[in-house]
mmCIF file of C-alpha atoms in Angstrom:
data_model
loop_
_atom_site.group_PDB
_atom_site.id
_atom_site.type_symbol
_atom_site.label_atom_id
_atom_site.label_comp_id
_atom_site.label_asym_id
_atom_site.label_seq_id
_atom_site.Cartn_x
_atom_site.Cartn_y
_atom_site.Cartn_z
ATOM 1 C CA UNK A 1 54.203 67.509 79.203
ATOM 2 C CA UNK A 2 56.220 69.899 80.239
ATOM 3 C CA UNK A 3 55.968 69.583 83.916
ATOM 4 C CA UNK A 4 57.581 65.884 83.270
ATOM 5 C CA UNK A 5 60.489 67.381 81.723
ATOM 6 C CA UNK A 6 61.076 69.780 84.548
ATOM 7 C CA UNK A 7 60.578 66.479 87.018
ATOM 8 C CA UNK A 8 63.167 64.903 84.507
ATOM 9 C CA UNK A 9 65.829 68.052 85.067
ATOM 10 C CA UNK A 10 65.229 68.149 88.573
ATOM 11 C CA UNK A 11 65.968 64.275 88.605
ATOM 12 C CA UNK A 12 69.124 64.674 86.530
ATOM 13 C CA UNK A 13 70.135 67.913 88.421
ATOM 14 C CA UNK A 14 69.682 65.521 91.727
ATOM 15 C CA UNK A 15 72.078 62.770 90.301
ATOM 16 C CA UNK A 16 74.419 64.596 89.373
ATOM 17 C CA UNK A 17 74.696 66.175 92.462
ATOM 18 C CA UNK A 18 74.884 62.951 94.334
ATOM 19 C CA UNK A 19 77.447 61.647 92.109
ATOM 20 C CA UNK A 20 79.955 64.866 92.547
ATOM 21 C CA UNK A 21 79.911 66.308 95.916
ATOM 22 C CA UNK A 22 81.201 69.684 96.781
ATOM 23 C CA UNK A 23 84.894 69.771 97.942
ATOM 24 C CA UNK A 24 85.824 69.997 101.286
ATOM 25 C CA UNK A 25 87.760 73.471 101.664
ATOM 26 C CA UNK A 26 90.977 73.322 103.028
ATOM 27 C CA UNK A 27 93.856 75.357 103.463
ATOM 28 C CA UNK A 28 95.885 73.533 101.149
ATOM 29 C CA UNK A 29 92.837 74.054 98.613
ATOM 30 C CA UNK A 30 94.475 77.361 96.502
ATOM 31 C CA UNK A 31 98.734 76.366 96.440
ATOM 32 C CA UNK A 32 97.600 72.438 95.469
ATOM 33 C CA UNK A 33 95.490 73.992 92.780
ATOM 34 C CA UNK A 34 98.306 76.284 91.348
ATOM 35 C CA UNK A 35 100.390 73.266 91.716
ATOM 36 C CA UNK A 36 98.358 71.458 89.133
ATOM 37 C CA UNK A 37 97.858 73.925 87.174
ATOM 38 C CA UNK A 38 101.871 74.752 86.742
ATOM 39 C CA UNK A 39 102.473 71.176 86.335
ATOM 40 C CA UNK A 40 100.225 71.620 82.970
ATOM 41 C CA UNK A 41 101.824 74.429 81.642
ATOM 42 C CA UNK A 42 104.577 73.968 78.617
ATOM 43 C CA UNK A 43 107.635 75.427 78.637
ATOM 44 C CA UNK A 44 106.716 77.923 76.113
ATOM 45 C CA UNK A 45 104.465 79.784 78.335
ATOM 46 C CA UNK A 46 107.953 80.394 80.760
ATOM 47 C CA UNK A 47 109.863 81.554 77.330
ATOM 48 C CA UNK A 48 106.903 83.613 76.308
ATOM 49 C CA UNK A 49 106.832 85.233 79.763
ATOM 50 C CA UNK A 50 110.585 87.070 79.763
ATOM 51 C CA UNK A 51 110.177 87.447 75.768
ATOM 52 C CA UNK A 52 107.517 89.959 77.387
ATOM 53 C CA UNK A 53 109.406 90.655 80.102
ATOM 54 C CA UNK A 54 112.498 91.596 77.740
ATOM 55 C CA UNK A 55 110.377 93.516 75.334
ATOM 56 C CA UNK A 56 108.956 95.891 77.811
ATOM 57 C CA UNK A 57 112.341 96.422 79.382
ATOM 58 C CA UNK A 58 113.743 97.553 75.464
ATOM 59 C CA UNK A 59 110.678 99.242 75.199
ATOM 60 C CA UNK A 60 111.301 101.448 78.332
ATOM 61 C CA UNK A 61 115.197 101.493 77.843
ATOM 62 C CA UNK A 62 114.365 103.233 74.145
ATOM 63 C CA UNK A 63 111.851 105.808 75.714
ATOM 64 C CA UNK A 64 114.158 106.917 78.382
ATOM 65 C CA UNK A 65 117.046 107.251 75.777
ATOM 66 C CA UNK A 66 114.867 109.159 73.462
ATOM 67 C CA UNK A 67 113.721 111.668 76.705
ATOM 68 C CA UNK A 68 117.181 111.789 77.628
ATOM 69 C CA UNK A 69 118.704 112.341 73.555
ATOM 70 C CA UNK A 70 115.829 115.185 73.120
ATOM 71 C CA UNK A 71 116.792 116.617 76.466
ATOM 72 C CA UNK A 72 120.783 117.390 76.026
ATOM 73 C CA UNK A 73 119.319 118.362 72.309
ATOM 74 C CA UNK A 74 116.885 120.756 72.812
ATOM 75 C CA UNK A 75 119.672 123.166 74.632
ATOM 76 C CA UNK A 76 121.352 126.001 73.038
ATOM 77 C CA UNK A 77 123.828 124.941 70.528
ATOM 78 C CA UNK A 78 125.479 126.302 67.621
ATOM 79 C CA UNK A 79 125.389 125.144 64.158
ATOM 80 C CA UNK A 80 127.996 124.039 61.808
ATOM 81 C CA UNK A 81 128.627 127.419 60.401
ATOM 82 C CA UNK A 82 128.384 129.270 63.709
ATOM 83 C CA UNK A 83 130.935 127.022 64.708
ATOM 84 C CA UNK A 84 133.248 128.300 62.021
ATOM 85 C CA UNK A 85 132.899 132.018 62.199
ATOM 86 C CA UNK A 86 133.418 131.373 65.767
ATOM 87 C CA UNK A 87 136.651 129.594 65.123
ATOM 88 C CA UNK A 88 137.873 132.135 63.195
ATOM 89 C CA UNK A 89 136.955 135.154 64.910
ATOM 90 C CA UNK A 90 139.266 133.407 67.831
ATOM 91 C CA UNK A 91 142.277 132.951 64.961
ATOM 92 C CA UNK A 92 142.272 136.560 63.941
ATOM 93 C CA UNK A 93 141.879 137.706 67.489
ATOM 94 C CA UNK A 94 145.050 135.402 68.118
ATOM 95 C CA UNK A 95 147.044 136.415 64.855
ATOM 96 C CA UNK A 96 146.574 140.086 65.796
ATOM 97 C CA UNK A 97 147.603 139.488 69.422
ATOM 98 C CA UNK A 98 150.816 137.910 68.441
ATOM 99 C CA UNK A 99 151.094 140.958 65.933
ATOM 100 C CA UNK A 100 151.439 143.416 68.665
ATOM 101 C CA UNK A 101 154.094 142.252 70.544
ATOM 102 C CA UNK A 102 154.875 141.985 73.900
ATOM 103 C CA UNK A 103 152.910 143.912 76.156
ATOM 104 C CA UNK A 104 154.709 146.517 78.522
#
């Protein structure tokens, strides 16, 4: 029994072969290929395409705005209240200039 089924298979495998034949290869083989397969595509595939494309470019805009924000950050600088003595340590410096008079 089984060796008729294989004879069967072998039969059908045979047909089938005779009814589609291999393709001749050509160079036009690959671009007419992508040409049908483009021709299928919707036009949500192009929009989903630079949705991706635009993501990624906000994605890499935001990182290289964060390196460059915690870069000028992460220098030395003074604090609100540093700012203010500083301020007025240059007033009474100033004040006590003027105070002297002219210099001779």
């Amino acid at each position: 029994m089984p060796f008729d089924e294989e004879r069967n298979l072998d039969g059908l495998f045979a047909a089938y072969r005779e009814a589609t034949p291999d393709p001749e290869p050509s160079p036009e083989f690959m671009p007419g290929l992508w040409q049908k397969i483009e021709a299928r595509r919707s036009p949500t595939v192009y929009w989903r395409r630079w949705a991706n494309v635009f993501v990624t470019g906000a994605l890499a805009a935001s990182v290289l705005l964060s390196v460059a924000l915690f870069s000028l950050s992460s220098g030395p600088t003074a604090g609100f209240v540093d700012s203010l003595v500083e301020d007025e340590a240059t007033e009474i410096a100033f004040v006590e200039a003027s105070q002297e008079g002219p210099a001779r």
